PDB file of C-alpha atoms and ligand atoms in Angstrom:
ATOM      1  CA  UNK A   1     -10.126  81.423  30.308  1.00 66.00           C
ATOM      2  CA  UNK A   2      -7.678  82.470  33.409  1.00 74.00           C
ATOM      3  CA  UNK A   3      -4.365  83.111  31.818  1.00 77.00           C
ATOM      4  CA  UNK A   4      -2.696  80.347  33.753  1.00 79.00           C
ATOM      5  CA  UNK A   5      -5.398  76.908  32.175  1.00 76.00           C
ATOM      6  CA  UNK A   6      -4.879  78.851  28.530  1.00 81.00           C
ATOM      7  CA  UNK A   7      -0.948  78.556  28.882  1.00 85.00           C
ATOM      8  CA  UNK A   8      -1.903  74.598  30.243  1.00 80.00           C
ATOM      9  CA  UNK A   9      -4.231  74.192  27.393  1.00 86.00           C
ATOM     10  CA  UNK A  10      -1.273  75.786  24.605  1.00 89.00           C
ATOM     11  CA  UNK A  11       1.085  72.972  25.730  1.00 92.00           C
ATOM     12  CA  UNK A  12      -0.786  70.142  24.991  1.00 96.00           C
ATOM     13  CA  UNK A  13      -2.787  71.379  21.727  1.00 96.00           C
ATOM     14  CA  UNK A  14      -1.932  69.676  18.329  1.00 97.00           C
ATOM     15  CA  UNK A  15       0.595  69.896  16.012  1.00 96.00           C
ATOM     16  CA  UNK A  16       0.087  70.884  12.889  1.00 97.00           C
ATOM     17  CA  UNK A  17       1.528  66.605  11.601  1.00 97.00           C
ATOM     18  CA  UNK A  18      -0.378  65.370  14.323  1.00 98.00           C
ATOM     19  CA  UNK A  19      -3.751  66.983  13.033  1.00 98.00           C
ATOM     20  CA  UNK A  20      -2.870  66.003  10.015  1.00 98.00           C
ATOM     21  CA  UNK A  21      -2.537  62.299  11.226  1.00 98.00           C
ATOM     22  CA  UNK A  22      -5.429  62.089  13.674  1.00 98.00           C
ATOM     23  CA  UNK A  23      -7.200  62.927  10.360  1.00 98.00           C
ATOM     24  CA  UNK A  24      -6.106  60.845   7.622  1.00 98.00           C
ATOM     25  CA  UNK A  25      -5.901  57.673   9.618  1.00 98.00           C
ATOM     26  CA  UNK A  26      -8.249  58.514  12.317  1.00 98.00           C
ATOM     27  CA  UNK A  27      -6.391  57.879  15.367  1.00 98.00           C
ATOM     28  CA  UNK A  28      -3.159  59.430  17.168  1.00 98.00           C
ATOM     29  CA  UNK A  29      -0.943  58.021  19.691  1.00 98.00           C
ATOM     30  CA  UNK A  30       0.809  60.530  22.808  1.00 98.00           C
ATOM     31  CA  UNK A  31       3.534  58.360  24.462  1.00 98.00           C
ATOM     32  CA  UNK A  32       4.272  58.835  28.225  1.00 98.00           C
ATOM     33  CA  UNK A  33       1.980  61.838  28.554  1.00 98.00           C
ATOM     34  CA  UNK A  34       1.438  60.619  32.291  1.00 98.00           C
ATOM     35  CA  UNK A  35       4.450  59.775  34.408  1.00 98.00           C
ATOM     36  CA  UNK A  36       4.531  56.675  36.625  1.00 98.00           C
ATOM     37  CA  UNK A  37       3.756  58.655  39.532  1.00 98.00           C
ATOM     38  CA  UNK A  38       0.482  60.180  37.701  1.00 98.00           C
ATOM     39  CA  UNK A  39      -0.759  56.554  36.630  1.00 98.00           C
ATOM     40  CA  UNK A  40       0.191  55.038  40.188  1.00 98.00           C
ATOM     41  CA  UNK A  41      -2.291  57.676  41.143  1.00 98.00           C
ATOM     42  CA  UNK A  42      -4.834  56.559  38.569  1.00 98.00           C
ATOM     43  CA  UNK A  43      -4.528  53.037  39.302  1.00 98.00           C
ATOM     44  CA  UNK A  44      -5.417  53.521  42.471  1.00 98.00           C
ATOM     45  CA  UNK A  45      -8.238  55.465  41.685  1.00 98.00           C
ATOM     46  CA  UNK A  46      -9.459  53.066  39.122  1.00 98.00           C
ATOM     47  CA  UNK A  47      -9.212  50.243  41.490  1.00 98.00           C
ATOM     48  CA  UNK A  48     -11.295  52.200  44.457  1.00 98.00           C
ATOM     49  CA  UNK A  49     -13.826  53.196  41.699  1.00 98.00           C
ATOM     50  CA  UNK A  50     -14.294  49.355  40.198  1.00 98.00           C
ATOM     51  CA  UNK A  51     -14.782  48.367  44.453  1.00 98.00           C
ATOM     52  CA  UNK A  52     -17.224  50.636  44.447  1.00 98.00           C
ATOM     53  CA  UNK A  53     -19.132  49.421  41.269  1.00 98.00           C
ATOM     54  CA  UNK A  54     -18.993  46.366  42.217  1.00 97.00           C
ATOM     55  CA  UNK A  55     -20.389  46.867  45.440  1.00 97.00           C
ATOM     56  CA  UNK A  56     -22.928  48.538  44.060  1.00 96.00           C
ATOM     57  CA  UNK A  57     -24.287  45.818  41.714  1.00 97.00           C
ATOM     58  CA  UNK A  58     -25.409  43.730  45.202  1.00 95.00           C
ATOM     59  CA  UNK A  59     -27.012  46.937  46.678  1.00 93.00           C
ATOM     60  CA  UNK A  60     -31.182  46.818  46.490  1.00 92.00           C
ATOM     61  CA  UNK A  61     -31.598  49.005  42.996  1.00 93.00           C
ATOM     62  CA  UNK A  62     -29.377  46.948  41.154  1.00 97.00           C
ATOM     63  CA  UNK A  63     -31.044  45.425  37.950  1.00 97.00           C
ATOM     64  CA  UNK A  64     -29.347  42.229  36.667  1.00 97.00           C
ATOM     65  CA  UNK A  65     -29.392  41.083  33.001  1.00 98.00           C
ATOM     66  CA  UNK A  66     -27.580  38.452  30.478  1.00 97.00           C
ATOM     67  CA  UNK A  67     -27.004  39.258  26.788  1.00 96.00           C
ATOM     68  CA  UNK A  68     -25.504  36.524  24.343  1.00 94.00           C
ATOM     69  CA  UNK A  69     -23.953  35.072  28.131  1.00 93.00           C
ATOM     70  CA  UNK A  70     -22.381  37.820  29.273  1.00 94.00           C
ATOM     71  CA  UNK A  71     -23.856  39.831  32.837  1.00 97.00           C
ATOM     72  CA  UNK A  72     -24.298  43.244  32.828  1.00 98.00           C
ATOM     73  CA  UNK A  73     -26.076  45.375  36.261  1.00 98.00           C
ATOM     74  CA  UNK A  74     -27.314  48.310  36.536  1.00 98.00           C
ATOM     75  CA  UNK A  75     -27.009  50.513  39.087  1.00 97.00           C
ATOM     76  CA  UNK A  76     -29.176  53.780  38.613  1.00 96.00           C
ATOM     77  CA  UNK A  77     -27.433  54.915  35.241  1.00 97.00           C
ATOM     78  CA  UNK A  78     -23.960  52.838  35.893  1.00 98.00           C
ATOM     79  CA  UNK A  79     -24.061  49.706  34.179  1.00 98.00           C
ATOM     80  CA  UNK A  80     -21.029  47.137  35.287  1.00 98.00           C
ATOM     81  CA  UNK A  81     -20.728  44.757  32.438  1.00 98.00           C
ATOM     82  CA  UNK A  82     -18.804  41.324  33.350  1.00 98.00           C
ATOM     83  CA  UNK A  83     -16.307  38.790  32.284  1.00 97.00           C
ATOM     84  CA  UNK A  84     -18.413  35.596  30.835  1.00 94.00           C
ATOM     85  CA  UNK A  85     -17.813  32.327  32.449  1.00 93.00           C
ATOM     86  CA  UNK A  86     -15.657  30.834  33.969  1.00 94.00           C
ATOM     87  CA  UNK A  87     -14.432  34.643  34.913  1.00 93.00           C
ATOM     88  CA  UNK A  88     -17.320  35.866  36.336  1.00 90.00           C
ATOM     89  CA  UNK A  89     -17.278  37.935  38.744  1.00 92.00           C
ATOM     90  CA  UNK A  90     -14.057  39.653  37.084  1.00 97.00           C
ATOM     91  CA  UNK A  91     -15.774  43.148  35.873  1.00 98.00           C
ATOM     92  CA  UNK A  92     -14.633  43.923  32.156  1.00 98.00           C
ATOM     93  CA  UNK A  93     -16.645  47.070  31.889  1.00 98.00           C
ATOM     94  CA  UNK A  94     -17.658  49.981  34.081  1.00 98.00           C
ATOM     95  CA  UNK A  95     -18.939  53.126  32.170  1.00 98.00           C
ATOM     96  CA  UNK A  96     -19.811  55.869  33.107  1.00 98.00           C
ATOM     97  CA  UNK A  97     -17.190  55.445  35.566  1.00 98.00           C
ATOM     98  CA  UNK A  98     -15.015  59.003  36.521  1.00 98.00           C
ATOM     99  CA  UNK A  99     -18.237  60.161  38.879  1.00 98.00           C
ATOM    100  CA  UNK A 100     -17.051  57.143  41.110  1.00 98.00           C
ATOM    101  CA  UNK A 101     -13.659  59.021  42.322  1.00 98.00           C
ATOM    102  CA  UNK A 102     -12.734  62.556  42.751  1.00 98.00           C
ATOM    103  CA  UNK A 103      -9.487  62.224  41.140  1.00 98.00           C
ATOM    104  CA  UNK A 104     -11.412  60.324  37.892  1.00 98.00           C
ATOM    105  CA  UNK A 105     -13.833  63.794  37.650  1.00 98.00           C
ATOM    106  CA  UNK A 106     -10.974  65.777  37.657  1.00 98.00           C
ATOM    107  CA  UNK A 107      -9.222  64.108  34.498  1.00 98.00           C
ATOM    108  CA  UNK A 108     -11.862  65.043  32.677  1.00 98.00           C
ATOM    109  CA  UNK A 109     -10.377  68.443  32.605  1.00 98.00           C
ATOM    110  CA  UNK A 110      -6.824  67.464  32.384  1.00 97.00           C
ATOM    111  CA  UNK A 111      -5.438  69.681  29.584  1.00 97.00           C
ATOM    112  CA  UNK A 112      -3.605  66.690  28.112  1.00 98.00           C
ATOM    113  CA  UNK A 113      -6.658  65.085  27.331  1.00 98.00           C
ATOM    114  CA  UNK A 114      -8.791  68.056  26.480  1.00 98.00           C
ATOM    115  CA  UNK A 115      -6.148  70.654  24.306  1.00 98.00           C
ATOM    116  CA  UNK A 116      -5.884  68.046  21.842  1.00 98.00           C
ATOM    117  CA  UNK A 117     -10.044  67.021  21.714  1.00 98.00           C
ATOM    118  CA  UNK A 118     -10.383  70.729  21.031  1.00 98.00           C
ATOM    119  CA  UNK A 119      -8.501  71.059  18.492  1.00 98.00           C
ATOM    120  CA  UNK A 120     -10.355  67.799  16.724  1.00 98.00           C
ATOM    121  CA  UNK A 121     -13.201  69.135  18.032  1.00 98.00           C
ATOM    122  CA  UNK A 122     -12.315  72.684  16.556  1.00 98.00           C
ATOM    123  CA  UNK A 123     -13.636  74.263  19.391  1.00 96.00           C
ATOM    124  CA  UNK A 124     -12.995  75.632  23.160  1.00 96.00           C
ATOM    125  CA  UNK A 125     -16.160  74.457  24.791  1.00 98.00           C
ATOM    126  CA  UNK A 126     -16.663  70.716  25.196  1.00 98.00           C
ATOM    127  CA  UNK A 127     -18.447  68.343  27.058  1.00 98.00           C
ATOM    128  CA  UNK A 128     -18.131  64.787  28.200  1.00 98.00           C
ATOM    129  CA  UNK A 129     -20.242  62.454  26.134  1.00 98.00           C
ATOM    130  CA  UNK A 130     -18.968  59.255  28.023  1.00 98.00           C
ATOM    131  CA  UNK A 131     -16.304  57.219  29.989  1.00 98.00           C
ATOM    132  CA  UNK A 132     -15.454  53.824  30.666  1.00 98.00           C
ATOM    133  CA  UNK A 133     -12.793  51.798  32.443  1.00 98.00           C
ATOM    134  CA  UNK A 134     -12.256  48.411  30.667  1.00 98.00           C
ATOM    135  CA  UNK A 135      -9.974  46.325  32.914  1.00 98.00           C
ATOM    136  CA  UNK A 136      -8.647  43.339  31.071  1.00 98.00           C
ATOM    137  CA  UNK A 137      -7.134  41.325  34.737  1.00 98.00           C
ATOM    138  CA  UNK A 138      -4.229  39.445  33.824  1.00 98.00           C
ATOM    139  CA  UNK A 139      -5.480  35.710  32.564  1.00 97.00           C
ATOM    140  CA  UNK A 140      -9.709  36.609  32.523  1.00 96.00           C
ATOM    141  CA  UNK A 141      -9.946  39.774  30.677  1.00 97.00           C
ATOM    142  CA  UNK A 142     -11.875  38.744  27.152  1.00 97.00           C
ATOM    143  CA  UNK A 143     -10.952  40.635  24.286  1.00 98.00           C
ATOM    144  CA  UNK A 144     -13.250  43.215  21.989  1.00 97.00           C
ATOM    145  CA  UNK A 145     -14.637  42.195  18.313  1.00 97.00           C
ATOM    146  CA  UNK A 146     -13.898  44.383  16.028  1.00 98.00           C
ATOM    147  CA  UNK A 147     -16.644  47.248  15.684  1.00 98.00           C
ATOM    148  CA  UNK A 148     -17.132  51.102  15.839  1.00 98.00           C
ATOM    149  CA  UNK A 149     -18.912  53.227  18.528  1.00 97.00           C
ATOM    150  CA  UNK A 150     -21.004  55.455  16.904  1.00 97.00           C
ATOM    151  CA  UNK A 151     -23.421  52.841  15.707  1.00 95.00           C
ATOM    152  CA  UNK A 152     -24.260  52.381  19.795  1.00 95.00           C
ATOM    153  CA  UNK A 153     -24.738  56.134  19.789  1.00 97.00           C
ATOM    154  CA  UNK A 154     -26.284  57.504  17.123  1.00 96.00           C
ATOM    155  CA  UNK A 155     -30.100  56.610  18.717  1.00 95.00           C
ATOM    156  CA  UNK A 156     -28.837  58.682  21.870  1.00 97.00           C
ATOM    157  CA  UNK A 157     -26.805  61.435  19.810  1.00 97.00           C
ATOM    158  CA  UNK A 158     -28.018  64.197  16.947  1.00 97.00           C
ATOM    159  CA  UNK A 159     -23.673  64.909  16.505  1.00 98.00           C
ATOM    160  CA  UNK A 160     -22.297  61.636  16.427  1.00 98.00           C
ATOM    161  CA  UNK A 161     -19.569  62.356  13.843  1.00 98.00           C
ATOM    162  CA  UNK A 162     -18.435  64.815  16.619  1.00 98.00           C
ATOM    163  CA  UNK A 163     -17.879  62.137  19.464  1.00 98.00           C
ATOM    164  CA  UNK A 164     -13.914  61.686  19.747  1.00 98.00           C
ATOM    165  CA  UNK A 165     -12.764  59.388  22.449  1.00 98.00           C
ATOM    166  CA  UNK A 166      -8.880  59.399  24.488  1.00 99.00           C
ATOM    167  CA  UNK A 167      -7.879  56.069  25.824  1.00 99.00           C
ATOM    168  CA  UNK A 168      -6.055  56.658  28.961  1.00 99.00           C
ATOM    169  CA  UNK A 169      -3.464  53.777  28.814  1.00 99.00           C
ATOM    170  CA  UNK A 170      -2.849  52.591  32.773  1.00 98.00           C
ATOM    171  CA  UNK A 171      -0.437  49.645  32.001  1.00 98.00           C
ATOM    172  CA  UNK A 172       2.395  48.846  29.291  1.00 98.00           C
ATOM    173  CA  UNK A 173       0.016  47.461  26.688  1.00 98.00           C
ATOM    174  CA  UNK A 174       1.359  44.646  23.779  1.00 98.00           C
ATOM    175  CA  UNK A 175      -0.194  42.387  21.873  1.00 98.00           C
ATOM    176  CA  UNK A 176       0.577  39.779  24.547  1.00 98.00           C
ATOM    177  CA  UNK A 177      -2.221  41.405  27.291  1.00 98.00           C
ATOM    178  CA  UNK A 178      -4.502  42.356  24.411  1.00 98.00           C
ATOM    179  CA  UNK A 179      -3.901  46.041  23.589  1.00 98.00           C
ATOM    180  CA  UNK A 180      -5.787  48.373  21.246  1.00 98.00           C
ATOM    181  CA  UNK A 181      -5.989  47.592  17.739  1.00 98.00           C
ATOM    182  CA  UNK A 182      -7.700  49.887  15.036  1.00 98.00           C
ATOM    183  CA  UNK A 183      -8.079  49.689  11.160  1.00 98.00           C
ATOM    184  CA  UNK A 184      -6.176  52.831   9.862  1.00 98.00           C
ATOM    185  CA  UNK A 185      -7.903  54.795   7.754  1.00 98.00           C
ATOM    186  CA  UNK A 186     -11.536  53.287   8.609  1.00 98.00           C
ATOM    187  CA  UNK A 187     -13.011  55.788   9.962  1.00 98.00           C
ATOM    188  CA  UNK A 188     -13.701  57.604   6.762  1.00 98.00           C
ATOM    189  CA  UNK A 189     -16.551  54.815   6.167  1.00 96.00           C
ATOM    190  CA  UNK A 190     -18.706  56.725   8.647  1.00 95.00           C
ATOM    191  CA  UNK A 191     -21.363  54.212  10.141  1.00 96.00           C
ATOM    192  CA  UNK A 192     -20.599  51.069   8.834  1.00 97.00           C
ATOM    193  CA  UNK A 193     -23.517  47.849   8.759  1.00 95.00           C
ATOM    194  CA  UNK A 194     -23.240  45.125  11.720  1.00 96.00           C
ATOM    195  CA  UNK A 195     -22.645  41.433  11.466  1.00 96.00           C
ATOM    196  CA  UNK A 196     -26.432  39.845  11.287  1.00 89.00           C
ATOM    197  CA  UNK A 197     -25.350  36.339  12.770  1.00 91.00           C
ATOM    198  CA  UNK A 198     -28.712  35.901  14.933  1.00 92.00           C
ATOM    199  CA  UNK A 199     -26.541  36.746  18.065  1.00 94.00           C
ATOM    200  CA  UNK A 200     -28.576  39.964  20.334  1.00 94.00           C
ATOM    201  CA  UNK A 201     -25.089  42.372  20.196  1.00 92.00           C
ATOM    202  CA  UNK A 202     -24.043  40.652  16.735  1.00 92.00           C
ATOM    203  CA  UNK A 203     -25.310  44.295  15.237  1.00 92.00           C
ATOM    204  CA  UNK A 204     -23.017  45.935  17.067  1.00 93.00           C
ATOM    205  CA  UNK A 205     -19.997  44.018  15.551  1.00 97.00           C
ATOM    206  CA  UNK A 206     -18.548  45.420  12.144  1.00 98.00           C
ATOM    207  CA  UNK A 207     -19.577  43.556   9.040  1.00 97.00           C
ATOM    208  CA  UNK A 208     -16.232  41.918   8.130  1.00 97.00           C
ATOM    209  CA  UNK A 209     -16.572  42.733   4.812  1.00 97.00           C
ATOM    210  CA  UNK A 210     -16.752  46.011   4.733  1.00 97.00           C
ATOM    211  CA  UNK A 211     -13.306  46.883   6.610  1.00 98.00           C
ATOM    212  CA  UNK A 212      -9.934  45.265   5.956  1.00 98.00           C
ATOM    213  CA  UNK A 213      -8.645  43.632   8.371  1.00 98.00           C
ATOM    214  CA  UNK A 214      -5.060  43.682   6.907  1.00 98.00           C
ATOM    215  CA  UNK A 215      -5.037  47.635   7.394  1.00 98.00           C
ATOM    216  CA  UNK A 216      -5.178  46.551  11.738  1.00 98.00           C
ATOM    217  CA  UNK A 217      -2.637  48.675  13.855  1.00 98.00           C
ATOM    218  CA  UNK A 218      -1.631  46.950  17.022  1.00 98.00           C
ATOM    219  CA  UNK A 219      -1.536  50.185  19.692  1.00 98.00           C
ATOM    220  CA  UNK A 220       1.569  48.537  21.539  1.00 98.00           C
ATOM    221  CA  UNK A 221       2.189  51.991  24.071  1.00 98.00           C
ATOM    222  CA  UNK A 222       4.000  51.847  27.556  1.00 98.00           C
ATOM    223  CA  UNK A 223       1.682  53.070  30.532  1.00 98.00           C
ATOM    224  CA  UNK A 224       0.665  56.988  30.079  1.00 98.00           C
ATOM    225  CA  UNK A 225       0.222  56.948  26.773  1.00 98.00           C
ATOM    226  CA  UNK A 226      -2.742  58.628  25.210  1.00 98.00           C
ATOM    227  CA  UNK A 227      -4.627  57.176  22.252  1.00 99.00           C
ATOM    228  CA  UNK A 228      -6.820  59.676  20.364  1.00 98.00           C
ATOM    229  CA  UNK A 229      -9.504  58.024  17.962  1.00 99.00           C
ATOM    230  CA  UNK A 230     -12.442  58.762  15.921  1.00 98.00           C
ATOM    231  CA  UNK A 231     -15.872  57.730  16.821  1.00 98.00           C
ATOM    232  CA  UNK A 232     -16.354  56.391  13.371  1.00 98.00           C
ATOM    233  CA  UNK A 233     -12.944  54.033  13.452  1.00 98.00           C
ATOM    234  CA  UNK A 234     -12.893  50.033  13.127  1.00 98.00           C
ATOM    235  CA  UNK A 235     -11.732  49.253  16.756  1.00 98.00           C
ATOM    236  CA  UNK A 236     -11.247  46.250  18.667  1.00 98.00           C
ATOM    237  CA  UNK A 237      -8.667  44.208  20.865  1.00 98.00           C
ATOM    238  CA  UNK A 238      -7.581  40.140  21.875  1.00 98.00           C
ATOM    239  CA  UNK A 239      -8.344  38.638  25.414  1.00 98.00           C
ATOM    240  CA  UNK A 240      -5.480  39.319  27.624  1.00 98.00           C
ATOM    241  CA  UNK A 241      -3.937  35.870  29.041  1.00 98.00           C
ATOM    242  CA  UNK A 242      -0.671  37.191  30.245  1.00 98.00           C
ATOM    243  CA  UNK A 243       0.276  37.306  33.694  1.00 98.00           C
ATOM    244  CA  UNK A 244      -0.015  41.348  33.697  1.00 98.00           C
ATOM    245  CA  UNK A 245      -2.940  43.616  33.348  1.00 98.00           C
ATOM    246  CA  UNK A 246      -4.380  45.723  30.820  1.00 98.00           C
ATOM    247  CA  UNK A 247      -6.336  48.358  32.268  1.00 98.00           C
ATOM    248  CA  UNK A 248      -7.479  51.696  30.292  1.00 98.00           C
ATOM    249  CA  UNK A 249      -9.800  54.635  30.913  1.00 99.00           C
ATOM    250  CA  UNK A 250     -11.791  55.987  27.667  1.00 99.00           C
ATOM    251  CA  UNK A 251     -13.253  59.383  27.882  1.00 99.00           C
ATOM    252  CA  UNK A 252     -15.389  60.556  24.725  1.00 99.00           C
ATOM    253  CA  UNK A 253     -16.087  64.101  24.498  1.00 99.00           C
ATOM    254  CA  UNK A 254     -18.759  66.266  22.363  1.00 98.00           C
ATOM    255  CA  UNK A 255     -19.455  70.203  21.866  1.00 98.00           C
ATOM    256  CA  UNK A 256     -20.663  71.695  25.183  1.00 98.00           C
ATOM    257  CA  UNK A 257     -24.078  72.257  26.261  1.00 97.00           C
ATOM    258  CA  UNK A 258     -24.862  68.522  25.681  1.00 98.00           C
ATOM    259  CA  UNK A 259     -26.382  65.754  27.958  1.00 98.00           C
ATOM    260  CA  UNK A 260     -24.225  62.965  28.735  1.00 98.00           C
ATOM    261  CA  UNK A 261     -24.628  59.916  27.611  1.00 98.00           C
ATOM    262  CA  UNK A 262     -26.243  57.733  30.804  1.00 98.00           C
ATOM    263  CA  UNK A 263     -27.367  59.804  33.349  1.00 97.00           C
ATOM    264  CA  UNK A 264     -28.378  63.048  30.571  1.00 97.00           C
ATOM    265  CA  UNK A 265     -26.807  65.429  32.928  1.00 98.00           C
ATOM    266  CA  UNK A 266     -24.588  68.331  30.940  1.00 98.00           C
ATOM    267  CA  UNK A 267     -20.700  68.277  32.543  1.00 98.00           C
ATOM    268  CA  UNK A 268     -19.124  70.932  30.605  1.00 98.00           C
ATOM    269  CA  UNK A 269     -15.191  70.452  30.538  1.00 98.00           C
ATOM    270  CA  UNK A 270     -13.432  73.275  32.957  1.00 94.00           C
TER     271      UNK A 270
HETATM  272  O1  AKG B 301     -10.268  48.209  25.864  1.00 84.22           O
HETATM  273  C1  AKG B 301     -10.017  47.876  24.190  1.00 84.22           C
HETATM  274  O2  AKG B 301      -9.075  46.995  24.123  1.00 84.22           O
HETATM  275  C2  AKG B 301     -10.921  47.555  23.530  1.00 84.22           C
HETATM  276  C3  AKG B 301     -12.468  49.082  23.942  1.00 84.22           C
HETATM  277  C4  AKG B 301     -13.066  49.049  23.092  1.00 84.22           C
HETATM  278  O3  AKG B 301     -13.371  48.717  21.889  1.00 84.22           O
HETATM  279  C5  AKG B 301     -14.601  49.951  23.726  1.00 84.22           C
HETATM  280  O4  AKG B 301     -14.417  50.436  24.952  1.00 84.22           O
HETATM  281  O5  AKG B 301     -15.155  50.095  22.690  1.00 84.22           O
END
């Protein structure tokens, strides 16, 4: 590794207490890891990426489908999920998104994200697993029911315990605009069963009898903060009825040499 990059990584490694907290609670917050200027560049990049993704949903190769009343459009390996009516065509999620803008692709290698992830994984050679943009537009953004990410991935990945996430918070987040929430310590249960409510996606939402909702923590954090979280932690968030956006990127890493979730290309981290 070149000495400049090694020094940059060293600046962002996890402290002993941070590592203990991540292991015990399944999440860790670093407030204001990115300053206002950096966040303004990233928000411009995500808006450009969202405009591009939206344009592609009208392209010749786009394939549209509806699950539980929510519209999804696949274009190549990129999936755009729209908000349910009446807010469709506002975009809820784009996955993957970072390949749609060079500044977002560069973010994947940023030591503020990757140094803690290397410590969480206990290895220096890491790769991208997936990444997404959750837009939660003012007055239109719907919530995310309580779920774990690991059950989504278990059929595509043989090392689902080794898929740590980092959320890059792009707007000040509070309960009022639907901030991210986790169930403290729920990652220790591994993959939990889903609900059996007869809906198409119900199996992906965690059976509420299998975790303690009283252990929920609302992560009210300023723009520029990072939230690292375990692939097994139960998490979700409320809607955004407020006048403020609540945008966030979530990037998921894995050990080096394995393909990404959707394109199946290998994207090792520099
Ligand atoms: O953005 C949020 O508030 C929740 C996101 C989430 O749960 C997910 O993308 O899996």
